[in-house]
């Protein structure tokens, strides 16, 4: 419904037939939201509906970096999110028992972030859920079409990056 009204609106603005020339940005955004709903559905089926996307990304980051000390500032830098937002997210996932904050010998004010057993288990379930979602998304799609899809995604990413860089230098 929204798509049809969006297409009519853009058709009106551009004066052409957008059914033949659908905006790629709209298709990507729609696909992003559709995949997000699919992931949420798969997560609920596995009983892990209390984890948001940001929680999952942070658990994944902590898991991938379990061989080194990670602090709040590392999360802020990695995900480019504000200190207050990270504070709120960490408080929530700590309250859920997925992480704990541990004082360091160097500075008692500095707390490193460590996954708990529950956090490790939840991260494992999330990975399983994401793998299932990927399998469902590519079901029935021939490999050569997937290769084309990945190639086109790379080209779009490069176009976005190049345009962003050009705009940045023009400012």
XYZ file of N, CA, C and O in Angstrom:
684
model
N 0.828 -1.187 0.000
C 0.000 0.000 0.000
C 0.876 1.256 0.000
O 0.702 2.133 -0.824
N 1.831 1.315 0.927
C 2.710 2.468 0.991
C 3.507 2.589 -0.302
O 3.672 3.673 -0.839
N 3.987 1.442 -0.800
C 4.795 1.451 -2.014
C 4.002 2.053 -3.172
O 4.513 2.895 -3.902
N 2.746 1.638 -3.334
C 1.927 2.143 -4.436
C 1.743 3.648 -4.348
O 1.844 4.354 -5.351
N 1.469 4.163 -3.147
C 1.301 5.607 -3.014
C 2.635 6.326 -3.230
O 2.675 7.407 -3.807
N 3.722 5.707 -2.805
C 5.050 6.277 -3.018
C 5.347 6.356 -4.516
O 5.820 7.375 -5.015
N 5.053 5.282 -5.238
C 5.293 5.246 -6.682
C 4.441 6.305 -7.388
O 4.929 7.033 -8.253
N 3.164 6.408 -6.998
C 2.297 7.430 -7.618
C 2.853 8.826 -7.361
O 2.873 9.674 -8.252
N 3.329 9.055 -6.150
C 3.886 10.358 -5.799
C 5.121 10.669 -6.646
O 5.244 11.752 -7.219
N 6.048 9.712 -6.733
C 7.255 9.945 -7.530
C 6.934 10.061 -9.013
O 7.568 10.838 -9.731
N 5.947 9.296 -9.487
C 5.528 9.392 -10.877
C 5.028 10.805 -11.153
O 5.363 11.415 -12.167
N 4.240 11.319 -10.209
C 3.732 12.678 -10.337
C 4.895 13.675 -10.393
O 4.921 14.580 -11.224
N 5.874 13.495 -9.500
C 7.008 14.424 -9.451
C 7.875 14.352 -10.699
O 8.305 15.376 -11.227
N 8.140 13.140 -11.145
C 9.054 12.970 -12.280
C 8.335 12.923 -13.616
O 8.965 13.092 -14.653
N 7.066 12.606 -13.606
C 6.310 12.569 -14.850
C 6.640 11.378 -15.728
O 6.520 11.447 -16.940
N 7.105 10.272 -15.135
C 7.375 9.074 -15.929
C 6.757 7.858 -15.261
O 6.104 7.957 -14.239
N 6.979 6.715 -15.837
C 6.383 5.482 -15.339
C 7.345 4.796 -14.384
O 8.271 4.108 -14.803
N 7.135 4.981 -13.080
C 8.046 4.408 -12.092
C 7.849 2.913 -11.901
O 8.681 2.271 -11.278
N 6.770 2.371 -12.424
C 6.626 0.912 -12.348
C 7.745 0.257 -13.151
O 8.204 -0.827 -12.836
N 8.195 0.933 -14.202
C 9.294 0.411 -15.017
C 10.648 0.811 -14.430
O 11.650 0.169 -14.686
N 10.674 1.906 -13.672
C 11.922 2.441 -13.120
C 11.765 2.641 -11.613
O 11.720 3.762 -11.125
N 11.680 1.549 -10.892
C 11.482 1.644 -9.442
C 12.743 2.202 -8.787
O 13.855 1.821 -9.143
N 12.581 3.065 -7.799
C 13.750 3.627 -7.102
C 14.497 2.542 -6.325
O 13.910 1.862 -5.496
N 15.765 2.373 -6.619
C 16.563 1.322 -5.976
C 16.669 1.568 -4.482
O 16.669 0.624 -3.684
N 16.752 2.825 -4.069
C 16.871 3.126 -2.640
C 15.636 2.639 -1.889
O 15.745 2.124 -0.775
N 14.479 2.782 -2.504
C 13.250 2.315 -1.860
C 13.236 0.790 -1.782
O 12.847 0.214 -0.771
N 13.680 0.129 -2.845
C 13.729 -1.340 -2.857
C 14.666 -1.854 -1.759
O 14.346 -2.802 -1.052
N 15.809 -1.203 -1.610
C 16.785 -1.629 -0.600
C 16.230 -1.397 0.798
O 16.334 -2.266 1.667
N 15.613 -0.247 1.015
C 15.045 0.048 2.332
C 13.930 -0.939 2.669
O 13.855 -1.440 3.795
N 13.074 -1.237 1.706
C 11.991 -2.198 1.914
C 12.556 -3.575 2.223
O 12.097 -4.266 3.141
N 13.577 -3.983 1.474
C 14.219 -5.273 1.704
C 14.846 -5.320 3.093
O 14.710 -6.318 3.811
N 15.491 -4.250 3.496
C 16.110 -4.153 4.825
C 15.065 -4.384 5.918
O 15.277 -5.160 6.848
N 13.935 -3.718 5.798
C 12.883 -3.863 6.815
C 12.254 -5.260 6.780
O 11.955 -5.830 7.825
N 12.082 -5.802 5.586
C 11.516 -7.147 5.458
C 12.443 -8.183 6.092
O 11.997 -9.068 6.821
N 13.737 -8.050 5.838
C 14.706 -8.971 6.429
C 14.728 -8.799 7.943
O 14.794 -9.786 8.687
N 14.660 -7.570 8.415
C 14.623 -7.311 9.859
C 13.445 -8.011 10.511
O 13.574 -8.613 11.588
N 12.282 -7.943 9.872
C 11.100 -8.626 10.423
C 11.292 -10.138 10.406
O 10.874 -10.840 11.331
N 11.940 -10.660 9.373
C 12.207 -12.099 9.287
C 13.157 -12.527 10.402
O 12.950 -13.556 11.053
N 14.190 -11.749 10.636
C 15.125 -12.059 11.723
C 14.398 -12.020 13.062
O 14.549 -12.934 13.884
N 13.594 -10.981 13.277
C 12.831 -10.877 14.527
C 11.925 -12.087 14.718
O 11.827 -12.635 15.818
N 11.281 -12.519 13.648
C 10.397 -13.685 13.709
C 11.179 -14.945 14.072
O 10.770 -15.727 14.945
N 12.319 -15.136 13.428
C 13.153 -16.302 13.729
C 13.679 -16.248 15.161
O 13.770 -17.278 15.836
N 14.001 -15.053 15.629
C 14.498 -14.902 17.001
C 13.390 -15.253 18.002
O 13.640 -15.940 18.985
N 12.179 -14.771 17.739
C 11.061 -15.091 18.639
C 10.805 -16.594 18.682
O 10.542 -17.144 19.750
N 10.904 -17.243 17.518
C 10.700 -18.699 17.473
C 11.732 -19.436 18.314
O 11.446 -20.488 18.862
N 12.936 -18.876 18.412
C 13.993 -19.493 19.221
C 13.958 -19.013 20.671
O 14.797 -19.397 21.479
N 13.004 -18.138 20.984
C 12.854 -17.677 22.358
C 13.830 -16.596 22.772
O 14.090 -16.407 23.959
N 14.384 -15.873 21.813
C 15.336 -14.811 22.151
C 14.821 -13.458 21.661
O 15.546 -12.671 21.084
N 13.564 -13.196 21.936
C 12.960 -11.955 21.465
C 13.301 -10.753 22.342
O 12.909 -9.641 22.037
N 14.059 -10.958 23.410
C 14.416 -9.835 24.285
C 15.706 -9.150 23.848
O 16.191 -8.259 24.521
N 16.260 -9.552 22.709
C 17.520 -8.989 22.224
C 17.247 -8.098 21.018
O 16.667 -8.538 20.039
N 17.665 -6.834 21.109
C 17.525 -5.931 19.968
C 18.722 -6.108 19.041
O 19.720 -6.766 19.399
N 18.640 -5.492 17.882
C 19.746 -5.573 16.921
C 21.034 -5.006 17.524
O 22.109 -5.594 17.382
N 20.920 -3.863 18.217
C 22.111 -3.272 18.848
C 22.689 -4.187 19.922
O 23.906 -4.320 20.040
N 21.823 -4.817 20.696
C 22.307 -5.753 21.713
C 23.087 -6.876 21.038
O 24.186 -7.240 21.477
N 22.513 -7.428 19.980
C 23.163 -8.530 19.261
C 24.502 -8.143 18.677
O 25.475 -8.895 18.750
N 24.572 -6.935 18.098
C 25.843 -6.475 17.515
C 26.914 -6.316 18.589
O 28.077 -6.671 18.391
N 26.518 -5.799 19.747
C 27.486 -5.610 20.831
C 27.923 -6.954 21.394
O 29.115 -7.165 21.647
N 26.992 -7.875 21.568
C 27.371 -9.220 22.031
C 28.340 -9.856 21.039
O 29.327 -10.488 21.428
N 28.069 -9.688 19.750
C 28.964 -10.228 18.718
C 30.344 -9.598 18.780
O 31.361 -10.287 18.673
N 30.392 -8.291 18.964
C 31.672 -7.587 19.058
C 32.467 -8.085 20.258
O 33.666 -8.341 20.152
N 31.786 -8.238 21.394
C 32.466 -8.737 22.596
C 32.955 -10.166 22.388
O 34.052 -10.521 22.817
N 32.160 -10.969 21.714
C 32.551 -12.357 21.456
C 33.768 -12.425 20.537
O 34.711 -13.168 20.801
N 33.743 -11.646 19.458
C 34.863 -11.650 18.502
C 36.149 -11.115 19.114
O 37.240 -11.405 18.640
N 36.020 -10.291 20.156
C 37.185 -9.660 20.777
C 37.425 -10.161 22.195
O 37.990 -9.444 23.023
N 37.029 -11.384 22.458
C 37.157 -11.929 23.815
C 38.616 -12.117 24.239
O 38.896 -12.294 25.416
N 39.534 -12.024 23.280
C 40.960 -12.185 23.582
C 41.621 -10.885 24.055
O 42.806 -10.865 24.344
N 40.842 -9.806 24.128
C 41.413 -8.530 24.598
C 40.384 -7.799 25.461
O 39.211 -8.121 25.453
N 40.874 -6.822 26.219
C 39.987 -6.039 27.071
C 39.188 -5.058 26.223
O 39.755 -4.338 25.393
N 37.890 -5.036 26.443
C 36.989 -4.117 25.749
C 36.326 -3.221 26.789
O 35.845 -3.703 27.814
N 36.309 -1.922 26.491
C 35.714 -0.932 27.385
C 34.590 -0.210 26.643
O 34.455 -0.334 25.423
N 33.818 0.552 27.395
C 32.692 1.268 26.791
C 33.147 2.128 25.616
O 32.490 2.167 24.581
N 34.263 2.804 25.759
C 34.728 3.684 24.680
C 35.001 2.905 23.389
O 34.872 3.439 22.293
N 35.391 1.619 23.523
C 35.611 0.779 22.342
C 34.290 0.538 21.601
O 34.252 0.533 20.366
N 33.221 0.337 22.359
C 31.888 0.139 21.769
C 31.450 1.431 21.074
O 30.953 1.406 19.945
N 31.651 2.567 21.732
C 31.286 3.860 21.160
C 31.986 4.062 19.816
O 31.369 4.474 18.827
N 33.291 3.767 19.786
C 34.089 3.964 18.577
C 33.694 2.962 17.490
O 33.511 3.342 16.335
N 33.564 1.703 17.847
C 33.262 0.651 16.865
C 31.938 0.892 16.155
O 31.824 0.698 14.946
N 30.919 1.303 16.902
C 29.576 1.445 16.335
C 29.196 2.900 16.058
O 28.096 3.167 15.609
N 30.123 3.821 16.366
C 29.901 5.244 16.134
C 28.576 5.708 16.733
O 27.730 6.297 16.058
N 28.406 5.385 18.021
C 27.214 5.824 18.743
C 27.635 6.573 20.000
O 28.738 6.379 20.508
N 26.750 7.440 20.455
C 27.098 8.347 21.549
C 27.292 7.611 22.870
O 26.803 6.503 23.072
N 27.991 8.284 23.742
C 28.294 7.731 25.061
C 27.017 7.397 25.824
O 26.905 6.330 26.431
N 26.040 8.302 25.792
C 24.804 8.066 26.547
C 24.023 6.877 25.981
O 23.457 6.093 26.743
N 24.016 6.743 24.661
C 23.325 5.606 24.045
C 23.991 4.301 24.436
O 23.318 3.330 24.806
N 25.317 4.271 24.375
C 26.051 3.063 24.753
C 25.817 2.745 26.227
O 25.602 1.585 26.593
N 25.822 3.762 27.061
C 25.557 3.551 28.493
C 24.211 2.868 28.694
O 24.107 1.884 29.434
N 23.187 3.373 28.018
C 21.844 2.783 28.148
C 21.800 1.338 27.657
O 21.213 0.471 28.311
N 22.422 1.078 26.512
C 22.429 -0.281 25.964
C 23.163 -1.229 26.913
O 22.678 -2.324 27.214
N 24.326 -0.805 27.391
C 25.108 -1.669 28.280
C 24.370 -1.929 29.589
O 24.412 -3.043 30.119
N 23.691 -0.923 30.107
C 22.910 -1.132 31.331
C 21.820 -2.182 31.105
O 21.600 -3.044 31.956
N 21.170 -2.116 29.943
C 20.108 -3.083 29.643
C 20.652 -4.505 29.507
O 20.095 -5.450 30.072
N 21.739 -4.658 28.736
C 22.240 -6.025 28.547
C 22.926 -6.555 29.805
O 22.970 -7.763 30.015
N 23.409 -5.656 30.648
C 23.943 -6.096 31.946
C 22.789 -6.556 32.840
O 22.882 -7.596 33.510
N 21.713 -5.817 32.829
C 20.535 -6.172 33.629
C 19.958 -7.528 33.189
O 19.486 -8.305 34.011
N 20.042 -7.812 31.894
C 19.549 -9.096 31.367
C 20.522 -10.240 31.645
O 20.210 -11.390 31.400
N 21.706 -9.896 32.141
C 22.675 -10.917 32.511
C 23.597 -11.366 31.394
O 24.278 -12.380 31.512
N 23.669 -10.594 30.293
C 24.501 -10.982 29.155
C 25.949 -10.544 29.297
O 26.841 -11.129 28.694
N 26.177 -9.483 30.064
C 27.543 -8.991 30.281
C 27.718 -8.644 31.745
O 26.746 -8.525 32.495
N 28.987 -8.506 32.113
C 29.298 -7.944 33.424
C 30.444 -6.963 33.227
O 31.213 -7.052 32.266
N 30.514 -6.003 34.135
C 31.595 -5.014 34.114
C 32.584 -5.403 35.197
O 32.198 -5.627 36.335
N 33.838 -5.453 34.807
C 34.884 -5.902 35.722
C 35.938 -4.815 35.852
O 36.418 -4.287 34.850
N 36.285 -4.489 37.097
C 37.328 -3.487 37.335
C 38.668 -4.012 36.851
O 38.934 -5.211 36.884
N 39.509 -3.088 36.438
C 40.849 -3.455 35.990
C 41.861 -3.091 37.073
O 41.597 -2.244 37.923
N 43.000 -3.729 37.012
C 44.063 -3.437 37.971
C 44.664 -2.055 37.733
O 45.084 -1.385 38.670
N 44.680 -1.630 36.462
C 45.295 -0.358 36.094
C 44.531 0.847 36.638
O 45.133 1.797 37.115
N 43.200 0.795 36.538
C 42.374 1.943 36.915
C 41.037 1.428 37.427
O 40.246 0.882 36.661
N 40.779 1.592 38.698
C 39.558 1.055 39.314
C 38.290 1.717 38.752
O 37.217 1.152 38.822
N 38.440 2.903 38.167
C 37.273 3.568 37.585
C 36.901 2.965 36.240
O 35.769 3.060 35.797
N 37.876 2.364 35.579
C 37.686 1.781 34.256
C 37.146 0.360 34.387
O 37.718 -0.456 35.105
N 36.056 0.079 33.702
C 35.441 -1.252 33.778
C 35.488 -1.904 32.406
O 34.991 -1.346 31.428
N 36.105 -3.090 32.346
C 36.086 -3.808 31.076
C 34.778 -4.596 30.985
O 34.171 -4.957 31.998
N 34.351 -4.833 29.766
C 33.099 -5.529 29.506
C 33.392 -6.981 29.176
O 34.229 -7.264 28.320
N 32.702 -7.882 29.848
C 32.938 -9.309 29.668
C 31.600 -10.008 29.462
O 30.642 -9.747 30.187
N 31.550 -10.892 28.468
C 30.347 -11.700 28.257
C 30.195 -12.706 29.390
O 31.169 -13.336 29.801
N 28.981 -12.868 29.873
C 28.698 -13.911 30.860
C 28.396 -15.204 30.102
O 28.301 -15.205 28.867
N 28.228 -16.297 30.829
C 27.842 -17.554 30.171
C 26.529 -17.370 29.422
O 26.365 -17.871 28.311
N 25.597 -16.658 30.050
C 24.311 -16.379 29.397
C 24.514 -15.566 28.129
O 23.864 -15.789 27.118
N 25.428 -14.605 28.161
C 25.732 -13.797 26.983
C 26.328 -14.630 25.864
O 25.972 -14.459 24.697
N 27.238 -15.537 26.212
C 27.848 -16.422 25.216
C 26.777 -17.309 24.585
O 26.714 -17.477 23.357
N 25.902 -17.869 25.419
C 24.823 -18.734 24.942
C 23.872 -17.957 24.032
O 23.489 -18.435 22.957
N 23.497 -16.759 24.446
C 22.586 -15.933 23.648
C 23.229 -15.552 22.325
O 22.589 -15.600 21.270
N 24.507 -15.198 22.351
C 25.212 -14.863 21.112
C 25.221 -16.059 20.173
O 25.002 -15.915 18.965
N 25.440 -17.232 20.697
C 25.423 -18.455 19.891
C 24.043 -18.667 19.257
O 23.940 -19.028 18.079
N 22.994 -18.427 20.021
C 21.629 -18.557 19.489
C 21.371 -17.524 18.401
O 20.715 -17.820 17.400
N 21.880 -16.328 18.594
C 21.711 -15.270 17.588
C 22.400 -15.680 16.290
O 21.830 -15.550 15.203
N 23.633 -16.184 16.394
C 24.357 -16.626 15.199
C 23.594 -17.724 14.473
O 23.491 -17.716 13.237
N 23.057 -18.670 15.223
C 22.269 -19.749 14.640
C 21.044 -19.195 13.915
O 20.694 -19.618 12.812
N 20.404 -18.219 14.530
C 19.220 -17.583 13.961
C 19.571 -16.825 12.675
O 18.844 -16.893 11.681
N 20.684 -16.112 12.683
C 21.113 -15.373 11.489
C 21.472 -16.317 10.354
O 21.179 -16.049 9.188
N 22.095 -17.440 10.689
C 22.429 -18.435 9.670
C 21.155 -19.012 9.054
O 21.054 -19.143 7.839
N 20.175 -19.312 9.899
C 18.890 -19.810 9.418
C 18.234 -18.787 8.498
O 17.737 -19.120 7.417
N 18.256 -17.532 8.904
C 17.654 -16.465 8.093
C 18.343 -16.379 6.739
O 17.677 -16.289 5.703
N 19.678 -16.415 6.726
C 20.414 -16.378 5.455
C 20.013 -17.540 4.557
O 19.811 -17.365 3.353
N 19.915 -18.728 5.137
C 19.521 -19.905 4.350
C 18.130 -19.716 3.761
O 17.885 -20.059 2.602
N 17.212 -19.150 4.557
C 15.854 -18.918 4.074
C 15.835 -17.849 2.980
O 15.064 -17.953 2.023
N 16.666 -16.824 3.109
C 16.684 -15.733 2.139
C 17.180 -16.169 0.766
O 16.704 -15.669 -0.256
N 18.139 -17.086 0.730
C 18.715 -17.478 -0.565
C 18.121 -18.762 -1.129
O 18.509 -19.194 -2.214
N 17.149 -19.312 -0.411
C 16.529 -20.561 -0.859
C 15.982 -20.422 -2.284
O 15.246 -19.495 -2.605
N 16.396 -21.329 -3.152
C 15.896 -21.357 -4.524
C 16.541 -20.358 -5.467
O 16.147 -20.267 -6.632
N 17.505 -19.600 -4.985
C 18.173 -18.623 -5.855
C 19.461 -19.258 -6.380
O 20.319 -19.662 -5.594
N 19.606 -19.347 -7.702
C 20.825 -19.950 -8.272
C 22.078 -19.153 -7.884
O 22.028 -17.931 -7.728
N 23.191 -19.847 -7.752
C 24.451 -19.233 -7.329
C 24.872 -18.082 -8.234
O 25.351 -17.057 -7.748
N 24.670 -18.218 -9.542
C 25.093 -17.129 -10.442
C 24.295 -15.846 -10.188
O 24.832 -14.747 -10.312
N 23.035 -15.988 -9.798
C 22.244 -14.790 -9.471
C 22.698 -14.192 -8.134
O 22.711 -12.972 -7.969
N 23.081 -15.046 -7.187
C 23.626 -14.544 -5.920
C 24.930 -13.791 -6.170
O 25.159 -12.725 -5.587
N 25.775 -14.346 -7.035
C 27.036 -13.675 -7.366
C 26.773 -12.296 -7.970
O 27.442 -11.320 -7.632
N 25.777 -12.218 -8.858
C 25.403 -10.937 -9.453
C 24.897 -9.976 -8.380
O 25.256 -8.793 -8.364
N 24.080 -10.489 -7.472
C 23.554 -9.671 -6.377
C 24.697 -9.075 -5.558
O 24.719 -7.873 -5.277
N 25.662 -9.914 -5.167
C 26.798 -9.433 -4.371
C 27.611 -8.395 -5.146
O 28.073 -7.401 -4.581
N 27.774 -8.631 -6.441
C 28.522 -7.699 -7.279
C 27.801 -6.343 -7.338
O 28.418 -5.287 -7.163
N 26.492 -6.364 -7.551
C 25.711 -5.132 -7.627
C 25.732 -4.408 -6.277
O 25.881 -3.183 -6.224
N 25.625 -5.154 -5.190
C 25.704 -4.528 -3.855
C 27.037 -3.807 -3.678
O 27.079 -2.688 -3.158
N 28.119 -4.433 -4.123
C 29.438 -3.806 -4.042
C 29.507 -2.527 -4.861
O 30.072 -1.519 -4.423
N 28.932 -2.557 -6.055
C 28.925 -1.362 -6.910
C 28.113 -0.234 -6.274
O 28.537 0.934 -6.291
N 26.961 -0.576 -5.706
C 26.135 0.438 -5.042
C 26.877 1.022 -3.846
O 26.893 2.241 -3.632
N 27.524 0.147 -3.060
C 28.306 0.607 -1.906
C 29.402 1.571 -2.357
O 29.603 2.634 -1.757
N 30.113 1.217 -3.441
C 31.177 2.094 -3.957
C 30.618 3.424 -4.436
O 31.221 4.469 -4.198
N 29.467 3.385 -5.129
C 28.843 4.634 -5.580
C 28.495 5.524 -4.393
O 28.726 6.731 -4.426
N 27.935 4.918 -3.365
C 27.591 5.690 -2.164
C 28.837 6.286 -1.533
O 28.864 7.467 -1.177
N 29.875 5.468 -1.409
C 31.124 5.926 -0.795
C 31.751 7.052 -1.621
O 32.152 8.078 -1.074
N 31.806 6.863 -2.942
C 32.408 7.875 -3.809
C 31.629 9.176 -3.768
O 32.210 10.264 -3.716
N 30.307 9.085 -3.807
C 29.470 10.279 -3.746
C 29.650 10.983 -2.417
O 29.766 12.211 -2.359
N 29.695 10.205 -1.340
C 29.888 10.771 -0.008
C 31.232 11.496 0.065
O 31.315 12.620 0.561
N 32.279 10.857 -0.452
C 33.615 11.465 -0.414
C 33.655 12.744 -1.251
O 34.249 13.738 -0.845
N 33.008 12.730 -2.442
C 32.971 13.931 -3.285
C 32.234 15.052 -2.572
O 32.678 16.204 -2.584
N 31.109 14.732 -1.956
C 30.334 15.748 -1.242
C 31.110 16.295 -0.054
O 31.016 17.469 0.268
N 31.873 15.430 0.595
C 32.663 15.830 1.761
C 33.744 16.834 1.351
O 33.988 17.818 2.045
N 34.394 16.594 0.209
C 35.457 17.497 -0.242
C 34.881 18.798 -0.778
O 35.560 19.820 -0.755
N 33.648 18.781 -1.268
C 33.011 19.999 -1.774
C 32.507 20.903 -0.655
O 32.214 22.074 -0.890
N 32.373 20.361 0.549
C 31.864 21.163 1.671
C 32.884 22.116 2.222
O 33.985 22.131 2.114
